PDB file of C-alpha atoms in Angstrom:
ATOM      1  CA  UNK A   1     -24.827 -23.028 -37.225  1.00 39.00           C
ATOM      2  CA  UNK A   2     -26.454 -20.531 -34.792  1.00 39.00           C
ATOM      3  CA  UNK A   3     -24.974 -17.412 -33.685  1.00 40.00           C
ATOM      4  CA  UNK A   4     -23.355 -17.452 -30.435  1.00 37.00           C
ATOM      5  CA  UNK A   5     -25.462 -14.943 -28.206  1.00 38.00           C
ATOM      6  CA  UNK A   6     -25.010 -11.541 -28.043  1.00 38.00           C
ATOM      7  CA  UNK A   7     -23.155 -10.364 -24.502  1.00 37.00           C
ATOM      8  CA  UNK A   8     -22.673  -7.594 -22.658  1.00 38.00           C
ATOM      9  CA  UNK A   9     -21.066  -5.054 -25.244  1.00 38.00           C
ATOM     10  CA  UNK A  10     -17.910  -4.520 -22.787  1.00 40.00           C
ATOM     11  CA  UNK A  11     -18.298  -6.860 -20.317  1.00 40.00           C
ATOM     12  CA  UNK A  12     -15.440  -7.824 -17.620  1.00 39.00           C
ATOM     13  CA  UNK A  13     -14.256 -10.236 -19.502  1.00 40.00           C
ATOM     14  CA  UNK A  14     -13.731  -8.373 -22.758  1.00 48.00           C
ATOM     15  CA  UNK A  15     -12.396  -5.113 -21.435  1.00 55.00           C
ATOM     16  CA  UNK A  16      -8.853  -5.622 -20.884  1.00 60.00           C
ATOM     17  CA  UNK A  17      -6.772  -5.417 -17.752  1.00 70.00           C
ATOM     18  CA  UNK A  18      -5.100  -2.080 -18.860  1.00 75.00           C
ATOM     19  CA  UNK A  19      -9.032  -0.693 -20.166  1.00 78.00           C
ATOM     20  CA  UNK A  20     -10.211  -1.905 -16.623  1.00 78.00           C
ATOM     21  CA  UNK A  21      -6.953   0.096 -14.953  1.00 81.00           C
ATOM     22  CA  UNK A  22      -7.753   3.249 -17.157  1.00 86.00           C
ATOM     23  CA  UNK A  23     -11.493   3.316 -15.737  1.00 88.00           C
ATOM     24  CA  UNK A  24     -10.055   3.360 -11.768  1.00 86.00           C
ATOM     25  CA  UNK A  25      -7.778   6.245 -12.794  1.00 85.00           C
ATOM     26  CA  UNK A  26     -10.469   7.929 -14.668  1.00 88.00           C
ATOM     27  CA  UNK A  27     -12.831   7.307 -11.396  1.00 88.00           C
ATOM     28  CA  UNK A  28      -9.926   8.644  -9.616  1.00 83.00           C
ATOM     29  CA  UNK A  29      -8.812  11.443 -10.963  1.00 80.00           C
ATOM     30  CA  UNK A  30     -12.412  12.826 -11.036  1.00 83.00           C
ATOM     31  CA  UNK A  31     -12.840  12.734  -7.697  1.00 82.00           C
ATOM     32  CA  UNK A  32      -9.794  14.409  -7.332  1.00 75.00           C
ATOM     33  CA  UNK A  33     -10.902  16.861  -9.469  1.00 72.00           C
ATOM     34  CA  UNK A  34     -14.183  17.486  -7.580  1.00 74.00           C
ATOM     35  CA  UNK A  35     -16.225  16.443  -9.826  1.00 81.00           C
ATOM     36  CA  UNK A  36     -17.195  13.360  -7.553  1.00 83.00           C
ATOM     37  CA  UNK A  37     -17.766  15.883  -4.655  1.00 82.00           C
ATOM     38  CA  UNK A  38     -17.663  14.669  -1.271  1.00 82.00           C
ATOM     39  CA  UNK A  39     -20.734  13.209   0.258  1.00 83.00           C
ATOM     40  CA  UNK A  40     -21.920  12.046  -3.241  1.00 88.00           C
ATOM     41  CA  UNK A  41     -23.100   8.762  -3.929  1.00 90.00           C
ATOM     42  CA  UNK A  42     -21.812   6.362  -6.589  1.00 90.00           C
ATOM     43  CA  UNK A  43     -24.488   3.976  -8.278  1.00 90.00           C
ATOM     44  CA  UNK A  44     -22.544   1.261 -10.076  1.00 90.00           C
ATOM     45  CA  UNK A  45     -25.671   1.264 -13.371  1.00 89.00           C
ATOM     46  CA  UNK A  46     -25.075   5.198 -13.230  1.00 90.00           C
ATOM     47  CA  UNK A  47     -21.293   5.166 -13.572  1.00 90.00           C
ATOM     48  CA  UNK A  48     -21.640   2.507 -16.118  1.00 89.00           C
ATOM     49  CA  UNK A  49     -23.505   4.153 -18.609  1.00 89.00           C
ATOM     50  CA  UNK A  50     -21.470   7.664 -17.922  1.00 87.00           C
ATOM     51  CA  UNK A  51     -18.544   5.186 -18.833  1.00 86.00           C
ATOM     52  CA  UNK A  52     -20.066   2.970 -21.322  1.00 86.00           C
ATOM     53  CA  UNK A  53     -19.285  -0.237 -19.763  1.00 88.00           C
ATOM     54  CA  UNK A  54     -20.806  -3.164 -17.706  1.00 88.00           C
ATOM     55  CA  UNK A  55     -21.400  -3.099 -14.082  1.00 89.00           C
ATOM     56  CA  UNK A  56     -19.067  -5.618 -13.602  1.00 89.00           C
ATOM     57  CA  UNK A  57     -15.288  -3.546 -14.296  1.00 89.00           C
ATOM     58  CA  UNK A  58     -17.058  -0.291 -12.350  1.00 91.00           C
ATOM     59  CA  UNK A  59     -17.410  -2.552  -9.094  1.00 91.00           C
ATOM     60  CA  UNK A  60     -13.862  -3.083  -9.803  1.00 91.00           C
ATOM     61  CA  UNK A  61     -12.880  -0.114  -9.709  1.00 90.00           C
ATOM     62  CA  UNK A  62     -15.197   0.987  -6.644  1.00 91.00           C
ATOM     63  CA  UNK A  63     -13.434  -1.588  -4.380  1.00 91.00           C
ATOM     64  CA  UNK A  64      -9.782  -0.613  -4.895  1.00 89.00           C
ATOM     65  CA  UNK A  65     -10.858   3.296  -4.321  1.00 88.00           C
ATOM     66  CA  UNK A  66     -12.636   2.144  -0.573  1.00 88.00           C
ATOM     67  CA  UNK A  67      -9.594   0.068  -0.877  1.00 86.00           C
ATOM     68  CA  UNK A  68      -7.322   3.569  -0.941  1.00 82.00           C
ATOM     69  CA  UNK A  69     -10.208   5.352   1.536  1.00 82.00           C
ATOM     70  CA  UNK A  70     -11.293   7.796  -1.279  1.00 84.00           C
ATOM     71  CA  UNK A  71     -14.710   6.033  -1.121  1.00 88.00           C
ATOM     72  CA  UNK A  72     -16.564   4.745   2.026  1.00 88.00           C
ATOM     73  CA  UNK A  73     -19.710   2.345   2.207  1.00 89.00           C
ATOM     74  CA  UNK A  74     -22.941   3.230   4.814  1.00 83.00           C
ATOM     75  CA  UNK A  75     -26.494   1.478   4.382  1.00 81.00           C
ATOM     76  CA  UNK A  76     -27.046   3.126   1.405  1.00 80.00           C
ATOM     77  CA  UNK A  77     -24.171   2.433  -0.157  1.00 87.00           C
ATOM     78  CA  UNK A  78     -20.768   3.860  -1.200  1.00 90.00           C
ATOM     79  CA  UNK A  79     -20.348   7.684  -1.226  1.00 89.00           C
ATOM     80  CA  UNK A  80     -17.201   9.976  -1.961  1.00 87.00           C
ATOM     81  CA  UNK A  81     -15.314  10.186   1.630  1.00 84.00           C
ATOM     82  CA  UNK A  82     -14.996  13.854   3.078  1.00 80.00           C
ATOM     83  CA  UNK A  83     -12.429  14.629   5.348  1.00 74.00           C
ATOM     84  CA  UNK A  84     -13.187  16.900   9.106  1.00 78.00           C
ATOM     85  CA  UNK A  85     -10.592  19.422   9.577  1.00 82.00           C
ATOM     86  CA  UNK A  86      -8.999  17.463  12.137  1.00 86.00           C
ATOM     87  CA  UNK A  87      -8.377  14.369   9.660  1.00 85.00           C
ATOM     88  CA  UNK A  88      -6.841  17.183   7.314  1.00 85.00           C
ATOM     89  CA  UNK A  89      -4.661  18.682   9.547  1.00 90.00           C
ATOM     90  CA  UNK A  90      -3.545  15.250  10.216  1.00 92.00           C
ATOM     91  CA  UNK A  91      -2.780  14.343   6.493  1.00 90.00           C
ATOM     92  CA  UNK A  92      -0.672  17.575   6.329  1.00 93.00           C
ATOM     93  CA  UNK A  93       1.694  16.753   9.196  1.00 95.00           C
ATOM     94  CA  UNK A  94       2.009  13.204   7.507  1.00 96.00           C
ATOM     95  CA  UNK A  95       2.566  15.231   4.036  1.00 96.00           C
ATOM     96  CA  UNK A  96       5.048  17.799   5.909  1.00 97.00           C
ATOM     97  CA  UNK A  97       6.887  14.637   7.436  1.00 97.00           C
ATOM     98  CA  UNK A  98       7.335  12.573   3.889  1.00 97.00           C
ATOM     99  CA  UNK A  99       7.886  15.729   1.582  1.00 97.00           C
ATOM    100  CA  UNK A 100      10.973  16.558   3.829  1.00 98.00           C
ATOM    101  CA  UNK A 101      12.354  13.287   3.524  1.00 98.00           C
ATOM    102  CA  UNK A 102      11.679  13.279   0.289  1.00 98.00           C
ATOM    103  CA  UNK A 103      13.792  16.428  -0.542  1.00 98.00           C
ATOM    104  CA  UNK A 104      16.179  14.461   1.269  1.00 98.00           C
ATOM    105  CA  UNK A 105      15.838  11.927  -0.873  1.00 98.00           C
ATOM    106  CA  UNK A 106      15.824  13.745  -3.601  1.00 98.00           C
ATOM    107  CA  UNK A 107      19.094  15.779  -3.613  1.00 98.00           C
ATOM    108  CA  UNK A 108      21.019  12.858  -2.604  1.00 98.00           C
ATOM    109  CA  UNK A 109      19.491  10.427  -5.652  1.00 98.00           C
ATOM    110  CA  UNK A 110      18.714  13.089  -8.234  1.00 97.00           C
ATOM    111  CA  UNK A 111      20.170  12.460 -11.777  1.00 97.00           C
ATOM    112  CA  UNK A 112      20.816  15.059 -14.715  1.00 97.00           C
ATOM    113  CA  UNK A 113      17.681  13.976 -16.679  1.00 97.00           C
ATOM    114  CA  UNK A 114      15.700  14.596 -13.268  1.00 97.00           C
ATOM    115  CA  UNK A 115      17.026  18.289 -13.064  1.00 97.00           C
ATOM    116  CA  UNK A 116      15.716  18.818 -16.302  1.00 97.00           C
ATOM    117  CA  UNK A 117      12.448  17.742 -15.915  1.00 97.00           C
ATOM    118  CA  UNK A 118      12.152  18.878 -12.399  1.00 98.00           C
ATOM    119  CA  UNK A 119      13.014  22.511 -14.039  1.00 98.00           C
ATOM    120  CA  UNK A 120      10.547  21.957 -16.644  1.00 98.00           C
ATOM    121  CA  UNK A 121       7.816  21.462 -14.373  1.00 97.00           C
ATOM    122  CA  UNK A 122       9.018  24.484 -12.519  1.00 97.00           C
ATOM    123  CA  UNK A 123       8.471  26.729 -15.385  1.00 97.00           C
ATOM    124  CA  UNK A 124       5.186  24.793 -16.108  1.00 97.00           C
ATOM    125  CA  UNK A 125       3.409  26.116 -13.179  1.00 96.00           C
ATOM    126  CA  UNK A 126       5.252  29.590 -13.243  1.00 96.00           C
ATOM    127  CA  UNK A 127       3.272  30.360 -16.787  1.00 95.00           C
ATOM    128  CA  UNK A 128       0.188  29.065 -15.980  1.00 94.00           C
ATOM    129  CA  UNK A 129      -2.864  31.445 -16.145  1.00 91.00           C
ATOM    130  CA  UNK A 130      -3.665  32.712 -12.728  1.00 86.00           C
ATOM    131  CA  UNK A 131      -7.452  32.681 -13.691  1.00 87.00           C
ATOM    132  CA  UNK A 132      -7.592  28.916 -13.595  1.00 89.00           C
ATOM    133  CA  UNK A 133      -6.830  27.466 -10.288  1.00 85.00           C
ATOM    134  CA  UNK A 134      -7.179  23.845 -11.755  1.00 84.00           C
ATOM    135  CA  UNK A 135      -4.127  24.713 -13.492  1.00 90.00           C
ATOM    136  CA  UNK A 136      -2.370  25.677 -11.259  1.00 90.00           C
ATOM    137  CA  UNK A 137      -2.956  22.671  -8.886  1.00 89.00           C
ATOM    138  CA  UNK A 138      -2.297  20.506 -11.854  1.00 90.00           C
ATOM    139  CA  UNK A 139       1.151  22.450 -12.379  1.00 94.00           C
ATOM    140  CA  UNK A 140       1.646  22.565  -8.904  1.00 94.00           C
ATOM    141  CA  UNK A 141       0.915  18.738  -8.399  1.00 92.00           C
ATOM    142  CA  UNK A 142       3.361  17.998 -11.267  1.00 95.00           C
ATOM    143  CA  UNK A 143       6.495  19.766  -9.588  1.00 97.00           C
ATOM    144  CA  UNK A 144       5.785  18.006  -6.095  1.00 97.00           C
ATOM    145  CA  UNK A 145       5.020  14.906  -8.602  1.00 96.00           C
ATOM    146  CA  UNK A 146       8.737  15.511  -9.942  1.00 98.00           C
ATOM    147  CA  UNK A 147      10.367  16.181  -7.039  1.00 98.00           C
ATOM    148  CA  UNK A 148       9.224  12.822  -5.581  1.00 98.00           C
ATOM    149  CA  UNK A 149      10.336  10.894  -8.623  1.00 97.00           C
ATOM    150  CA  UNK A 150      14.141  12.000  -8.172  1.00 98.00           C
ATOM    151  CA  UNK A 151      13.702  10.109  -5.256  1.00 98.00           C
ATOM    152  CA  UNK A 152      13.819   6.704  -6.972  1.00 97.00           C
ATOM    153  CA  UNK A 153      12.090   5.464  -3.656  1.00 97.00           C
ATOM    154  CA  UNK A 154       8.473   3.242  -5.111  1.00 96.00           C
ATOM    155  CA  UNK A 155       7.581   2.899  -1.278  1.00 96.00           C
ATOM    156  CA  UNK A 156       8.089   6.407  -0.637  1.00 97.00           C
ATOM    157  CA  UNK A 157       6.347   7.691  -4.040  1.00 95.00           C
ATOM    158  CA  UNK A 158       3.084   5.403  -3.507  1.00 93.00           C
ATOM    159  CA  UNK A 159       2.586   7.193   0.024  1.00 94.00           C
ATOM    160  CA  UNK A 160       2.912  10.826  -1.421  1.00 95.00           C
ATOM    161  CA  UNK A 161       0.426  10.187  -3.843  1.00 91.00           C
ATOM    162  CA  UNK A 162      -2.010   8.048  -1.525  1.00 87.00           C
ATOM    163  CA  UNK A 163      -1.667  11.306   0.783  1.00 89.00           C
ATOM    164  CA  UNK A 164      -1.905  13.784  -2.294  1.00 88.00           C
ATOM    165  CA  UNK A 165      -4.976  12.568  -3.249  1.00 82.00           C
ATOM    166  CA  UNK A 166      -6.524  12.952   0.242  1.00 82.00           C
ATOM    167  CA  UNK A 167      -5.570  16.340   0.076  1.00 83.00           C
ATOM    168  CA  UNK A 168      -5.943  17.345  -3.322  1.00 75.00           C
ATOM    169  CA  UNK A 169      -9.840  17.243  -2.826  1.00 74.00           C
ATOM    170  CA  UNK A 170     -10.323  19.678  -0.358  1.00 75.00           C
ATOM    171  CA  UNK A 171     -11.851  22.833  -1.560  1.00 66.00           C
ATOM    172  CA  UNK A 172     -10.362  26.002  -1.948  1.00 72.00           C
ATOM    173  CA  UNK A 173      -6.984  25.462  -3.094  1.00 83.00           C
ATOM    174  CA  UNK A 174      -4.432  26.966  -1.311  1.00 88.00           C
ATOM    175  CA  UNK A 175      -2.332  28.570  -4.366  1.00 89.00           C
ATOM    176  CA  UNK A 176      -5.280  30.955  -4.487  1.00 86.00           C
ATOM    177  CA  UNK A 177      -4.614  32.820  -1.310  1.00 89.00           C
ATOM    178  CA  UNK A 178      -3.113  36.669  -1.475  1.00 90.00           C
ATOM    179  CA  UNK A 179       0.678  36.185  -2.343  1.00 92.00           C
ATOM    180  CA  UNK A 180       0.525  32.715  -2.045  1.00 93.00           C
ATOM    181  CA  UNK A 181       1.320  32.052  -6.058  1.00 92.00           C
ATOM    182  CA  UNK A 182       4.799  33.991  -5.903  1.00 94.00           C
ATOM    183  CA  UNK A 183       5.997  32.907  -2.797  1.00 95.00           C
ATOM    184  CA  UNK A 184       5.381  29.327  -4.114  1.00 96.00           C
ATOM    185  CA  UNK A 185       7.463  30.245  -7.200  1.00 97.00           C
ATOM    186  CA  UNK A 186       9.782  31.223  -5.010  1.00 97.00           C
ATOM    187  CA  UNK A 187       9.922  28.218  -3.125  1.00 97.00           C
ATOM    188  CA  UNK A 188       9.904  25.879  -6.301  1.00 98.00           C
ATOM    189  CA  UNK A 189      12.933  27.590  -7.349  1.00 98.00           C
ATOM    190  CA  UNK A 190      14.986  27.279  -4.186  1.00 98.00           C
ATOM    191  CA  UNK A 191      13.936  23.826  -3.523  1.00 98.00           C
ATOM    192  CA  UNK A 192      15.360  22.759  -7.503  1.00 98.00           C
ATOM    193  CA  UNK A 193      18.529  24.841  -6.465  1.00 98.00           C
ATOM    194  CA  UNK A 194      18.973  22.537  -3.203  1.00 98.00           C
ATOM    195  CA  UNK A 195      18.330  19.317  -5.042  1.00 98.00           C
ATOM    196  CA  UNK A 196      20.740  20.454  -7.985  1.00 98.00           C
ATOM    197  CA  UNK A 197      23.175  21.072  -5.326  1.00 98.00           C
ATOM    198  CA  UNK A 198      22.319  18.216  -3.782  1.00 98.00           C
ATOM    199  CA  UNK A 199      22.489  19.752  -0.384  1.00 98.00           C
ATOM    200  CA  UNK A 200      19.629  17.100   1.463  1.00 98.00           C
ATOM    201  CA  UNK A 201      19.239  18.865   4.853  1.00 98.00           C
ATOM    202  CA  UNK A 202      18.509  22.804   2.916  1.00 98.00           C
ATOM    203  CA  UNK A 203      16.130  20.016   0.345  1.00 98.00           C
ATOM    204  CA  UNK A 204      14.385  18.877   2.968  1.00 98.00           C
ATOM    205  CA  UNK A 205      13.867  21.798   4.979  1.00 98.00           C
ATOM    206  CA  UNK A 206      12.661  23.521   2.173  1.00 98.00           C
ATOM    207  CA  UNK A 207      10.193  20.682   0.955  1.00 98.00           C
ATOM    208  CA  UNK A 208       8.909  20.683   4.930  1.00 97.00           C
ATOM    209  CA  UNK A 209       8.400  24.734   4.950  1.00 97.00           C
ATOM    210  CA  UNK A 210       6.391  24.791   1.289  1.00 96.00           C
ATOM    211  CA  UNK A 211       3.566  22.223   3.029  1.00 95.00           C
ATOM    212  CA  UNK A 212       3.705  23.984   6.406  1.00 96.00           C
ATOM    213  CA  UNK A 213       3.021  27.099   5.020  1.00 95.00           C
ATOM    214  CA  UNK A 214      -0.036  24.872   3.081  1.00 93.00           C
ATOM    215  CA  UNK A 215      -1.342  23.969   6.307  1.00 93.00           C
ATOM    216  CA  UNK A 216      -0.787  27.709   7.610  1.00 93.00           C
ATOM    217  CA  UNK A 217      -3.203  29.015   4.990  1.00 91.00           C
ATOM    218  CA  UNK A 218      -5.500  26.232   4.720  1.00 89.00           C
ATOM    219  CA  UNK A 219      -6.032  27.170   9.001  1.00 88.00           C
ATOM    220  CA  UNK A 220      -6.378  30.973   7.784  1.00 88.00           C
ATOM    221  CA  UNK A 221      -9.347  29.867   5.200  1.00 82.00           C
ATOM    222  CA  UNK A 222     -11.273  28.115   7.653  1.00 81.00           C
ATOM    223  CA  UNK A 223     -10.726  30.861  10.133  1.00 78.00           C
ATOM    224  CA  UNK A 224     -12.186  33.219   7.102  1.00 73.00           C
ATOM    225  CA  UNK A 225     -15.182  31.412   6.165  1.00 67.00           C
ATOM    226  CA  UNK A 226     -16.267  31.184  10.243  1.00 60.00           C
TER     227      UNK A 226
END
């Protein structure tokens, strides 16, 4: 009997649905990272090989990012979406508007095991070196990331991070600015205190202030590099 033919080493059909998943986050997070910068192009046979898998699962993954508006297509194909300041300041006032309400949220629906890891991830970005600002946005990220989980709201979660990932790209984080780090830590700590106490208006407020003052700075770094 003859050999069945040879295929495609990973092809769509043999990667699996959660190996096919995995690739969209890893597309996902790098561009979220930076290291799909804005304005760059994405060739399906180049991604493949960087990935080590057909064409077929990196198209997949391609569509549900221009799906989410993190990619967009022109005539020469798709390219890494980058935002104008206006856009920006628009995804903050969304951000300051659904971070309050999730504060809200949050000290009203908060559990015991939340407090705990919502303190945890407090202290995580508290420690973190202060020479690696990827760190600290990844510590940073991981507090607002806990904060919104209290919530127990899915709807409410999947717009944060649909928002967070707009905004995570841009660069220059904010949480390198002069005092910026300690009044954060600041802030982190009062807004766990508000939750614990599950006071929802002070929760809220607080959550709204932190992203404000984001969009404060953010204004001030533009401002600097004119």
């Amino acid at each position: 009997m003859k050999p069945a033919p040879a295929g495609p080493s990973r092809s769509v059909a043999a990667l699996p649905e959660n190996r096919r998943h995995a690739l969209y986050e890893q597309l996902k997070q790098s561009i979220y990272l930076g290291d799909l910068e804005p304005g760059r192009y994405l060739v399906e046979s180049t991604l493949a090989a960087m990935y080590e898998v057909s064409r077929t699962p990196v198209r997949e993954a391609l569509l549900r990012l221009e799906q989410d508006g993190l990619v967009v297509r022109d005539s020469g194909g798709l390219t890494v979406r980058d935002h104008s300041p206006d856009e920006i300041l628009d995804l903050y006032e969304v951000r300051i508007l659904l971070e309050r309400e999730a504060g809200r949220a949050a000290a009203g629906r908060r559990t015991t095991h939340d407090l705990l890891t919502l303190r945890k991830a407090a202290k995580h970005y508290e420690v973190v070196d202060v020479d690696n600002p990827r760190g600290m946005v990844e510590t940073n990220r991981e507090f607002h990331k806990a904060v919104w989980r209290c919530t127990h709201q899915l709807a409410l979660l999947d717009l944060l991070e649909r928002l967070d990932l707009h905004l995570g790209r841009i660069p220059n984080t904010t949480l390198t600015y002069p005092n910026r780090r300690e009044a954060t830590i600041e802030q982190h700590r009062a807004i766990v205190r508000a939750i614990e106490a599950r006071d929802q208006e002070r929760a809220g407020d607080l959550c709204a202030q932190h992203f404000s003052d984001a969009r404060d700075i953010r204004l001030a770094q533009w401002e600097d590099e004119d």
